[in-house]
Structure formats: structure tokens, C-alpha cells
Short mmCIF file of C-alpha atoms in Angstrom, two decimals:
data_model
loop_
_atom_site.label_atom_id
_atom_site.label_comp_id
_atom_site.label_asym_id
_atom_site.label_seq_id
_atom_site.Cartn_x
_atom_site.Cartn_y
_atom_site.Cartn_z
CA UNK A 22 -155.03 -1.47 6.69
CA UNK A 23 -152.59 -4.10 6.78
CA UNK A 24 -150.79 -4.79 9.11
CA UNK A 25 -147.24 -6.41 9.60
CA UNK A 26 -146.96 -8.21 13.21
CA UNK A 27 -143.36 -9.80 14.16
CA UNK A 28 -143.99 -12.60 16.18
CA UNK A 29 -142.74 -15.65 16.88
CA UNK A 30 -139.70 -16.28 16.88
CA UNK A 31 -139.13 -16.19 20.87
CA UNK A 32 -137.18 -13.21 21.08
CA UNK A 33 -138.54 -10.24 22.42
CA UNK A 34 -140.65 -8.83 24.65
CA UNK A 35 -143.17 -6.12 23.49
CA UNK A 36 -140.29 -3.99 21.25
CA UNK A 37 -138.44 -6.57 18.95
CA UNK A 38 -135.13 -4.33 19.11
CA UNK A 39 -132.55 -7.04 19.88
CA UNK A 40 -130.11 -6.03 21.94
CA UNK A 41 -126.12 -7.16 22.59
CA UNK A 42 -125.58 -8.89 25.82
CA UNK A 43 -122.67 -6.32 27.88
CA UNK A 44 -119.70 -9.18 28.12
CA UNK A 45 -116.63 -7.88 30.45
CA UNK A 46 -113.66 -5.81 28.06
CA UNK A 47 -111.62 -7.60 31.14
CA UNK A 48 -108.77 -10.20 29.07
CA UNK A 49 -107.26 -12.64 31.19
CA UNK A 50 -103.20 -12.03 31.41
CA UNK A 51 -102.78 -14.98 33.28
CA UNK A 52 -100.90 -17.35 30.29
CA UNK A 53 -99.49 -14.03 29.57
CA UNK A 54 -97.46 -12.98 32.66
CA UNK A 55 -96.72 -16.77 32.31
CA UNK A 56 -94.86 -16.70 30.04
CA UNK A 57 -93.24 -12.70 30.96
CA UNK A 58 -91.41 -15.26 33.91
CA UNK A 59 -90.63 -17.96 31.60
CA UNK A 60 -88.15 -15.76 29.72
CA UNK A 61 -87.01 -13.30 32.72
CA UNK A 62 -86.65 -16.66 34.08
CA UNK A 63 -84.72 -17.45 31.02
CA UNK A 64 -82.95 -14.44 30.38
CA UNK A 65 -81.24 -14.41 34.05
CA UNK A 66 -79.65 -17.69 33.99
CA UNK A 67 -79.15 -16.63 30.18
CA UNK A 68 -76.82 -13.28 31.05
CA UNK A 69 -73.66 -13.60 32.29
CA UNK A 70 -73.84 -10.12 35.01
CA UNK A 71 -70.67 -9.91 36.41
CA UNK A 72 -68.01 -8.62 33.57
CA UNK A 73 -64.54 -9.37 33.66
CA UNK A 74 -61.39 -6.87 34.55
CA UNK A 75 -58.36 -7.26 32.93
CA UNK A 76 -54.45 -6.80 34.37
CA UNK A 77 -52.16 -5.32 32.34
CA UNK A 78 -48.76 -7.22 32.28
CA UNK A 79 -46.47 -5.12 30.91
CA UNK A 80 -42.78 -6.31 30.00
CA UNK A 81 -39.70 -5.16 28.27
CA UNK A 82 -39.51 -5.93 24.95
CA UNK A 83 -36.64 -9.05 24.43
CA UNK A 84 -34.34 -7.50 21.24
CA UNK A 85 -33.55 -4.32 23.21
CA UNK A 86 -30.44 -3.63 24.05
CA UNK A 87 -30.57 -3.05 28.42
CA UNK A 88 -28.91 -0.27 30.03
CA UNK A 89 -26.70 -0.43 31.83
CA UNK A 90 -27.48 -0.83 35.29
CA UNK A 91 -25.66 -2.12 39.03
CA UNK A 92 -26.90 -5.89 39.28
CA UNK A 93 -28.84 -6.20 42.19
CA UNK A 94 -28.35 -6.60 45.68
CA UNK A 95 -29.41 -9.70 47.43
CA UNK A 96 -29.73 -7.69 50.63
CA UNK A 97 -32.92 -5.46 48.64
CA UNK A 98 -34.32 -8.13 47.13
CA UNK A 99 -37.72 -10.37 48.41
CA UNK A 100 -37.74 -13.47 46.31
CA UNK A 101 -40.40 -15.19 45.94
CA UNK A 102 -41.26 -19.14 43.94
CA UNK A 103 -43.68 -20.20 43.86
CA UNK A 104 -43.63 -24.18 43.78
CA UNK A 105 -45.97 -27.38 43.74
CA UNK A 106 -49.43 -27.04 44.78
CA UNK A 107 -49.72 -23.78 45.33
CA UNK A 108 -46.72 -23.29 47.45
CA UNK A 109 -44.97 -20.37 47.82
CA UNK A 110 -40.71 -19.99 49.06
CA UNK A 111 -39.10 -16.95 49.62
CA UNK A 112 -35.83 -15.65 50.02
CA UNK A 113 -36.15 -12.06 51.82
CA UNK A 114 -33.01 -9.90 51.29
CA UNK A 115 -31.24 -12.28 50.91
CA UNK A 116 -28.92 -14.91 48.21
CA UNK A 117 -29.31 -18.61 47.04
CA UNK A 118 -25.85 -18.84 46.91
CA UNK A 119 -26.04 -18.48 50.45
CA UNK A 120 -24.92 -20.92 53.48
CA UNK A 121 -27.88 -19.41 55.26
CA UNK A 122 -29.44 -19.34 51.77
CA UNK A 123 -31.12 -23.19 53.45
CA UNK A 124 -31.76 -21.98 56.82
CA UNK A 125 -33.29 -18.95 55.65
CA UNK A 126 -35.96 -20.23 53.14
CA UNK A 127 -39.30 -19.45 54.26
CA UNK A 128 -42.45 -21.48 52.91
CA UNK A 129 -46.04 -18.96 52.63
CA UNK A 130 -48.98 -19.57 51.65
CA UNK A 131 -52.11 -17.32 49.44
CA UNK A 132 -53.04 -14.69 50.40
CA UNK A 133 -52.56 -13.25 53.55
CA UNK A 134 -49.18 -15.03 54.31
CA UNK A 135 -47.95 -14.23 51.65
CA UNK A 136 -48.61 -10.69 51.72
CA UNK A 137 -47.53 -10.02 54.75
CA UNK A 138 -44.66 -11.39 53.99
CA UNK A 139 -44.30 -8.99 51.03
CA UNK A 140 -44.72 -6.35 53.55
CA UNK A 141 -42.84 -6.63 56.66
CA UNK A 142 -40.35 -7.47 54.02
CA UNK A 143 -40.67 -3.93 52.31
CA UNK A 144 -40.45 -2.23 55.37
CA UNK A 145 -36.86 -3.56 56.48
CA UNK A 146 -35.88 -3.53 53.71
CA UNK A 147 -36.86 0.13 52.95
CA UNK A 148 -35.74 1.51 55.99
CA UNK A 149 -32.24 -0.03 56.04
CA UNK A 150 -31.31 1.16 52.10
CA UNK A 151 -31.83 4.30 50.99
CA UNK A 152 -33.75 6.08 47.83
CA UNK A 153 -31.76 5.72 44.10
CA UNK A 154 -31.58 9.11 42.05
CA UNK A 155 -34.76 8.97 40.13
CA UNK A 156 -36.48 8.22 44.21
CA UNK A 157 -37.32 4.94 43.83
CA UNK A 158 -37.99 2.26 46.41
CA UNK A 159 -34.50 0.08 46.60
CA UNK A 160 -37.21 -2.98 47.41
CA UNK A 161 -37.69 -4.92 44.36
CA UNK A 162 -39.33 -8.66 44.44
CA UNK A 163 -38.03 -10.56 41.74
CA UNK A 164 -41.04 -13.77 40.98
CA UNK A 165 -40.01 -16.60 40.21
CA UNK A 166 -42.32 -18.89 38.45
CA UNK A 167 -41.44 -22.61 38.11
CA UNK A 168 -43.06 -24.70 36.00
CA UNK A 169 -44.92 -26.98 38.63
CA UNK A 170 -46.94 -23.28 39.33
CA UNK A 171 -49.66 -22.81 37.10
CA UNK A 172 -51.38 -19.29 35.90
CA UNK A 173 -53.43 -19.04 38.13
CA UNK A 174 -50.71 -18.95 40.75
CA UNK A 175 -48.88 -16.71 38.56
CA UNK A 176 -52.00 -13.68 38.34
CA UNK A 177 -52.44 -14.07 42.35
CA UNK A 178 -48.87 -13.80 42.95
CA UNK A 179 -48.92 -10.74 40.40
CA UNK A 180 -52.61 -9.67 41.74
CA UNK A 181 -49.97 -9.00 45.53
CA UNK A 182 -48.03 -6.31 43.78
CA UNK A 183 -50.92 -4.27 43.14
CA UNK A 184 -52.57 -4.85 46.58
CA UNK A 185 -49.34 -4.45 48.92
CA UNK A 186 -48.33 -1.53 45.44
CA UNK A 187 -45.14 -2.76 44.82
CA UNK A 188 -43.67 -0.81 42.25
CA UNK A 189 -40.78 -2.43 41.25
CA UNK A 190 -41.18 -6.48 40.59
CA UNK A 191 -39.59 -8.04 38.28
CA UNK A 192 -41.61 -11.58 36.64
CA UNK A 193 -38.14 -14.01 35.73
CA UNK A 194 -39.15 -17.39 34.66
CA UNK A 195 -35.03 -19.09 35.00
CA UNK A 196 -33.87 -20.49 37.82
CA UNK A 197 -30.27 -19.78 38.47
CA UNK A 198 -27.76 -23.37 39.71
CA UNK A 199 -27.71 -22.45 43.18
CA UNK A 200 -31.66 -22.28 43.30
CA UNK A 201 -31.95 -25.51 41.44
CA UNK A 202 -30.13 -26.76 44.28
CA UNK A 203 -31.86 -24.87 47.42
CA UNK A 204 -35.57 -26.29 45.63
CA UNK A 205 -34.23 -29.00 45.16
CA UNK A 206 -37.57 -31.39 43.62
CA UNK A 207 -39.85 -28.54 45.08
CA UNK A 208 -40.17 -27.41 41.96
CA UNK A 209 -40.46 -29.79 39.89
CA UNK A 210 -42.79 -30.13 37.57
CA UNK A 211 -44.98 -33.85 38.04
CA UNK A 212 -48.97 -35.12 37.72
CA UNK A 213 -50.78 -34.85 40.07
CA UNK B 285 -137.29 -16.70 51.69
CA UNK B 286 -136.82 -13.00 49.72
CA UNK B 287 -133.50 -13.44 50.35
CA UNK B 288 -131.12 -11.95 48.04
CA UNK B 289 -127.56 -13.70 47.45
CA UNK B 290 -125.74 -12.59 45.11
CA UNK B 291 -124.27 -13.82 41.96
CA UNK B 292 -121.56 -16.58 42.08
CA UNK B 293 -118.30 -14.60 40.72
CA UNK B 294 -114.74 -17.14 39.80
CA UNK B 295 -111.43 -15.52 42.59
CA UNK B 296 -110.76 -13.04 40.20
CA UNK B 297 -106.91 -10.66 40.47
CA UNK B 298 -105.89 -8.17 38.37
CA UNK B 299 -102.79 -9.26 36.66
CA UNK B 300 -102.06 -6.07 34.28
CA UNK B 301 -99.58 -4.59 37.47
CA UNK B 302 -97.99 -8.09 37.70
CA UNK B 303 -97.56 -7.84 33.27
CA UNK B 304 -96.48 -5.02 34.06
CA UNK B 305 -93.30 -5.36 35.74
CA UNK B 306 -92.91 -9.65 34.59
CA UNK B 307 -92.11 -7.63 31.39
CA UNK B 308 -90.48 -3.72 33.14
CA UNK B 309 -87.76 -6.52 34.31
CA UNK B 310 -87.82 -9.15 30.99
CA UNK B 311 -86.47 -6.29 28.79
CA UNK B 312 -83.95 -4.97 31.17
CA UNK B 313 -82.92 -9.12 31.49
CA UNK B 314 -82.95 -8.77 27.77
CA UNK B 315 -80.36 -4.94 26.28
CA UNK B 316 -78.79 -6.59 29.62
CA UNK B 317 -77.63 -10.20 28.34
CA UNK B 318 -74.86 -10.52 26.52
CA UNK B 319 -74.41 -14.55 25.97
CA UNK B 320 -72.24 -16.90 26.56
CA UNK B 321 -70.85 -18.23 22.46
CA UNK B 322 -69.77 -21.22 21.58
CA UNK B 323 -65.73 -21.44 23.06
CA UNK B 324 -63.87 -24.22 22.36
CA UNK B 325 -62.80 -24.61 25.73
CA UNK B 326 -64.57 -23.83 29.48
CA UNK B 327 -61.75 -22.23 31.18
CA UNK B 328 -62.39 -20.99 34.93
CA UNK B 329 -60.42 -16.75 34.56
CA UNK B 330 -57.58 -16.20 38.34
CA UNK B 331 -59.76 -13.59 40.12
CA UNK B 332 -57.56 -10.28 40.19
CA UNK B 333 -58.42 -6.63 41.84
CA UNK B 334 -57.92 -4.77 39.43
CA UNK B 335 -60.92 -2.38 38.28
CA UNK B 336 -60.15 -2.22 34.14
CA UNK B 337 -63.14 -4.08 32.71
CA UNK B 338 -62.22 -5.54 29.36
CA UNK B 339 -63.66 -4.36 25.65
CA UNK B 340 -66.05 -6.11 23.50
CA UNK B 341 -64.76 -5.46 21.05
CA UNK B 342 -61.57 -4.49 19.05
CA UNK B 343 -59.77 -7.65 20.93
CA UNK B 344 -58.12 -10.29 20.08
CA UNK B 345 -58.49 -12.96 22.43
CA UNK B 346 -55.72 -16.32 23.43
CA UNK B 347 -57.15 -18.82 25.79
CA UNK B 348 -55.59 -21.60 28.09
CA UNK B 349 -57.56 -24.37 28.70
CA UNK B 350 -56.28 -26.13 32.07
CA UNK B 351 -54.76 -29.14 29.83
CA UNK B 352 -52.99 -26.83 28.49
CA UNK B 353 -53.85 -26.12 24.82
CA UNK B 354 -54.03 -23.23 22.94
CA UNK B 355 -57.40 -21.63 21.71
CA UNK B 356 -57.01 -18.10 19.28
CA UNK B 357 -60.24 -15.96 18.14
CA UNK B 358 -61.05 -12.65 17.26
CA UNK B 359 -64.49 -11.31 17.69
CA UNK B 360 -66.11 -9.40 15.11
CA UNK B 361 -66.87 -12.08 11.84
CA UNK B 362 -65.14 -10.24 9.57
CA UNK B 363 -61.85 -9.72 10.40
CA UNK B 364 -61.82 -13.27 10.89
CA UNK B 365 -62.76 -13.95 7.55
CA UNK B 366 -60.44 -11.47 5.97
CA UNK B 367 -57.92 -12.54 8.65
CA UNK B 368 -58.19 -16.46 7.79
CA UNK B 369 -56.99 -15.40 4.09
CA UNK B 370 -53.96 -13.69 5.82
CA UNK B 371 -53.44 -17.05 7.02
CA UNK B 372 -53.93 -18.67 3.98
CA UNK B 373 -51.69 -17.17 1.46
CA UNK B 374 -48.79 -17.11 3.94
CA UNK B 375 -49.64 -20.78 4.10
CA UNK B 376 -50.44 -21.56 0.49
CA UNK B 377 -53.85 -22.80 1.59
CA UNK B 378 -56.65 -21.86 0.03
CA UNK B 379 -60.69 -21.63 1.63
CA UNK B 380 -63.84 -22.08 -0.46
CA UNK B 381 -66.14 -19.08 0.56
CA UNK B 382 -67.81 -22.14 3.02
CA UNK B 383 -65.47 -22.89 4.10
CA UNK B 384 -64.88 -19.10 5.90
CA UNK B 385 -68.43 -18.67 6.06
CA UNK B 386 -68.85 -21.72 8.44
CA UNK B 387 -65.13 -20.58 10.31
CA UNK B 388 -67.16 -16.70 10.89
CA UNK B 389 -69.10 -18.33 13.57
CA UNK B 390 -66.30 -20.04 15.11
CA UNK B 391 -65.79 -17.50 18.09
CA UNK B 392 -62.24 -19.38 18.95
CA UNK B 393 -60.60 -22.62 17.57
CA UNK B 394 -57.84 -24.80 18.26
CA UNK B 395 -56.60 -26.27 14.96
CA UNK B 396 -53.25 -26.58 13.35
CA UNK B 397 -53.75 -24.78 10.17
CA UNK B 398 -53.48 -28.02 7.66
CA UNK B 399 -56.11 -29.64 10.24
CA UNK B 400 -58.17 -26.05 9.65
CA UNK B 401 -59.43 -27.27 6.13
CA UNK B 402 -61.00 -31.01 7.47
CA UNK B 403 -61.70 -29.73 10.20
CA UNK B 404 -64.04 -26.63 7.87
CA UNK B 405 -65.92 -29.60 5.76
CA UNK B 406 -67.60 -30.71 8.49
CA UNK B 407 -71.55 -29.95 8.54
CA UNK B 408 -71.49 -26.98 12.20
CA UNK B 409 -73.44 -29.59 14.64
CA UNK B 410 -70.13 -31.98 14.19
CA UNK B 411 -67.95 -29.35 14.06
CA UNK B 412 -68.92 -28.63 17.78
CA UNK B 413 -68.04 -31.67 18.84
CA UNK B 414 -64.71 -32.53 17.48
CA UNK B 415 -62.28 -32.36 20.46
CA UNK B 416 -59.41 -29.09 18.54
CA UNK B 417 -56.09 -31.02 19.54
CA UNK B 418 -54.49 -26.86 20.02
CA UNK B 419 -52.83 -24.25 18.26
CA UNK B 420 -49.60 -25.32 18.18
CA UNK B 421 -47.00 -22.79 20.79
CA UNK B 422 -43.67 -23.65 21.36
CA UNK B 423 -40.60 -21.83 22.99
CA UNK B 424 -39.33 -20.96 19.72
CA UNK B 425 -41.69 -18.29 19.13
CA UNK B 426 -42.14 -18.65 15.71
CA UNK B 427 -44.67 -21.68 16.21
CA UNK B 428 -48.14 -20.83 14.38
CA UNK B 429 -49.85 -18.61 17.31
CA UNK B 430 -47.41 -15.99 16.32
CA UNK B 431 -48.71 -16.58 12.51
CA UNK B 432 -51.90 -16.06 13.87
CA UNK B 433 -51.33 -13.49 15.69
CA UNK B 434 -49.77 -11.46 13.15
CA UNK B 435 -52.60 -12.31 10.72
CA UNK B 436 -55.33 -10.84 12.81
CA UNK B 437 -53.55 -7.86 13.44
CA UNK B 438 -52.31 -7.51 9.10
CA UNK B 439 -56.93 -7.86 9.41
CA UNK B 440 -57.22 -5.59 11.50
CA UNK B 441 -54.53 -3.18 13.06
CA UNK B 442 -56.62 -1.59 15.81
CA UNK B 443 -56.71 -5.10 17.71
CA UNK B 444 -55.59 -5.57 21.52
CA UNK B 445 -54.39 -8.87 22.47
CA UNK B 446 -55.85 -10.54 25.93
CA UNK B 447 -54.72 -13.33 27.36
CA UNK B 448 -57.25 -15.85 28.64
CA UNK B 449 -56.00 -18.30 31.03
CA UNK B 450 -57.17 -21.55 33.74
CA UNK B 451 -56.89 -21.76 36.92
CA UNK B 452 -55.33 -25.69 36.83
CA UNK B 453 -53.19 -23.61 33.42
CA UNK B 454 -49.51 -24.82 33.36
CA UNK B 455 -47.18 -21.38 33.28
CA UNK B 456 -44.63 -23.49 30.97
CA UNK B 457 -47.42 -23.54 29.12
CA UNK B 458 -47.93 -19.02 29.19
CA UNK B 459 -44.03 -18.66 29.04
CA UNK B 460 -44.79 -20.34 25.59
CA UNK B 461 -47.42 -18.31 24.41
CA UNK B 462 -46.12 -14.55 25.69
CA UNK B 463 -42.64 -15.62 23.32
CA UNK B 464 -44.37 -16.44 21.14
CA UNK B 465 -45.59 -12.82 21.29
CA UNK B 466 -42.36 -11.35 22.23
CA UNK B 467 -41.55 -12.51 18.58
CA UNK B 468 -44.24 -10.07 17.37
CA UNK B 469 -42.95 -7.30 19.63
CA UNK B 470 -45.95 -7.80 21.98
CA UNK B 471 -44.44 -5.71 25.47
CA UNK B 472 -47.54 -5.24 26.71
CA UNK B 473 -50.38 -7.57 27.96
CA UNK B 474 -54.12 -7.94 29.52
CA UNK B 475 -54.86 -10.87 31.25
CA UNK B 476 -58.31 -11.59 31.44
CA UNK B 477 -59.12 -12.03 35.29
CA UNK B 478 -62.72 -12.73 36.88
CA UNK B 479 -63.39 -9.13 40.29
CA UNK B 480 -62.63 -9.83 43.54
CA UNK B 481 -63.12 -7.85 46.37
CA UNK B 482 -59.21 -5.93 47.21
CA UNK B 483 -58.97 -6.78 50.52
CA UNK B 484 -60.63 -4.14 53.11
CA UNK B 485 -58.26 -0.66 54.02
CA UNK B 486 -57.26 -1.17 50.21
CA UNK B 487 -57.09 2.22 48.74
CA UNK B 488 -56.53 2.23 44.76
CA UNK B 489 -53.97 5.25 44.06
CA UNK B 490 -54.22 7.99 41.54
CA UNK B 491 -52.13 7.94 38.68
#
């Protein structure tokens, strides 16, 4: 009988079966991790996490007919002027045309300083005056931003109103002649 | 003799866990990302203790730059196109489809309407480099800004209005912007601010 003998080729011993070498199934993850962290870094830097908040400001309509109200008494009003270089000037319960206005006008900085003044004035005026018919506190703040002040000053002072829980405040952008005289060049816009 | 030498393997760490963490974080950041769109000017807003969030959609934003230039922007691209068409109608300028398309990519702009066409004719990469003069605003309350606000509200009457002013911008500019809006009978504004911690012991009043 004829026999076919497979020989040569150098592979296999004995039975000559070809066995595939067992390969590891493990994949090297390092480049993948690298890529992952690279993308994380990118997204972390590109994301703006803090969402802006908004502050509502209601102004009276221009063409609305003003209800007849009695004019504000200076003794119930804290007038705040926003001047140049973030300065605040204030008149606590006194009108600008008063003789004592010059000496009584105080200055303050934003932050706790003006907050204390508002609180002090609020307690004083509210304790000295009765509530009005609608049950509102008599205390009123008149905010007068001048051309020298910045938008930031205005937002900050409105924020102080929210902090001190002052319900009645008015934003008035015109100075009366006596106020102009009192403040002088402190409120004039100048190129710095 | 006869010593069994352990086969030398390179030290390997199992990276699977690390990959898991990395991609988990990546997913989180991708989902939460809101990109800074190409704004006409860099604006740093003041901070306030207010906790009301600015809505993301249906909003028009008037920006005031530190130099006092005024920019205007609307959120949705479709509204931008409709707004431009309305504005063109009132001013008697017609815009081509390409110009409209280019305009819809701009999240905010600051050009007088007369100069808008020449700006839109520039290639996109040059458009961002042009120094924008700002939208004309004056104290009369009937300047172009008022027209733009009107055109935007005509395009989508549900738009809310927000004002985004820079820390350093002067008050008179804000006053003029206010005058323009009041002439449109808009008396309620949202001022966009950053958030700030209220002072210790401060409690919000219940409504």
C-alpha cells in the first residue's frame, strides 16, 4: 500500500497539526484614555458653568398720567448720588437746598458701608414717621446716578436695595439745580 | 541550576477602569457644555444676589460695551432673518439670501443699518475682524436701536428683552438705551448679572 507521508516543511512534530498560537485578547487602552482626558480638558475649558442671573427692573411708563400724590417730604427720603470713581454721596432725610446739606452730606463706598447707612436711615425714618394709608413704610430711597457713574454702580445700588429689602426706591436721572450746586464737579464726567 | 526564572513581562496596568471614568466625565461635560458664541464684544457683567436665571431661548439681548457701544442680538437664527427682513422693509434696503444667511450666524452685531450690507458682503473670516461701530443710540428714544427692537418683536412677539451692560460702561448710555425701549412701551427689563452670594444671614422674602 502506498503511504503518503507528509514530511518536511519543518512544522509540527508527530501528528503535524498546526495549532494557532494563543493570542492575548487584551487591548492596550492607554491611547484611548489619553484621548478621553484630552477631550475632557477641552470641554472643561470651553464650558461656562456659571449661568448668568437676571435682575428685573420696572420703570414707570413715560406717557402714563401721574396719579396725584403729595410730593415726597425730604425728611422721609434718603437720597443717594452715584459719583465718579465709584463714590457715593448721600443726604439722609434732608433736602439739597437746605442750609445744612453741605455739612450733612456724607460719602460712602459700595458694599457694607452703604448698606449700613441704608439700614440706619431706614430704621430711623420708619420709627419717626407713621405708615401711610396703604400700610407702606414711609422710607423712600431716591437713587440718582450721575453721568460720571457707571452701569456697575447702578446695578450695585439696585442690589443693595434688594439686600436691605427696601421696597420703595426711585431711579431718577436728573439732578435739581440745588443738587448740582451741592455736588459740584464730583459728578461731572471726565476722561480719566 | 534548575532555577525557574519567571518570564519577563512588561508591567501593565488595567486601563479599563480609567477609561470608564474618563468617558463618563467626558459625557457629562459634553452634555452640559454651552459654548460661547461669537459675541461682538467682550462684556463683563456686574454681579448681583438675584437668583432668577436668564432664559436660554426667545430672548433678545442688548449689550453695552465698556466704550459705550451698543450691540443687539437675538437667539434663534430664523428670528434673526425675519428681523433683518422687517428692518430692510422699514429702511428700504433689500438683502440677498446670502446676506441673510450670513446674518443668521451672527449672535450679535453692532452696525448702523446703512453699513450692514457692506459688512455682510465680506468673507466670513473677515467679518469677525472688522471693528464694529455699535448701533446708533441717542436720547431721543427714536434711534435705530428702537427700530431693531421693533423689528425683532415683529418677527417673534414672544421675545423677552435683556440688557447686558459692562461694568465700566457709563450710565448715560444705559439711560439712552432705556429711553429707546420706553418709547416702545417696554417698561420691564431684565438686567443680566453674574451671581453673587448674598451677605450672611440674608433671607429672601417669600412672595
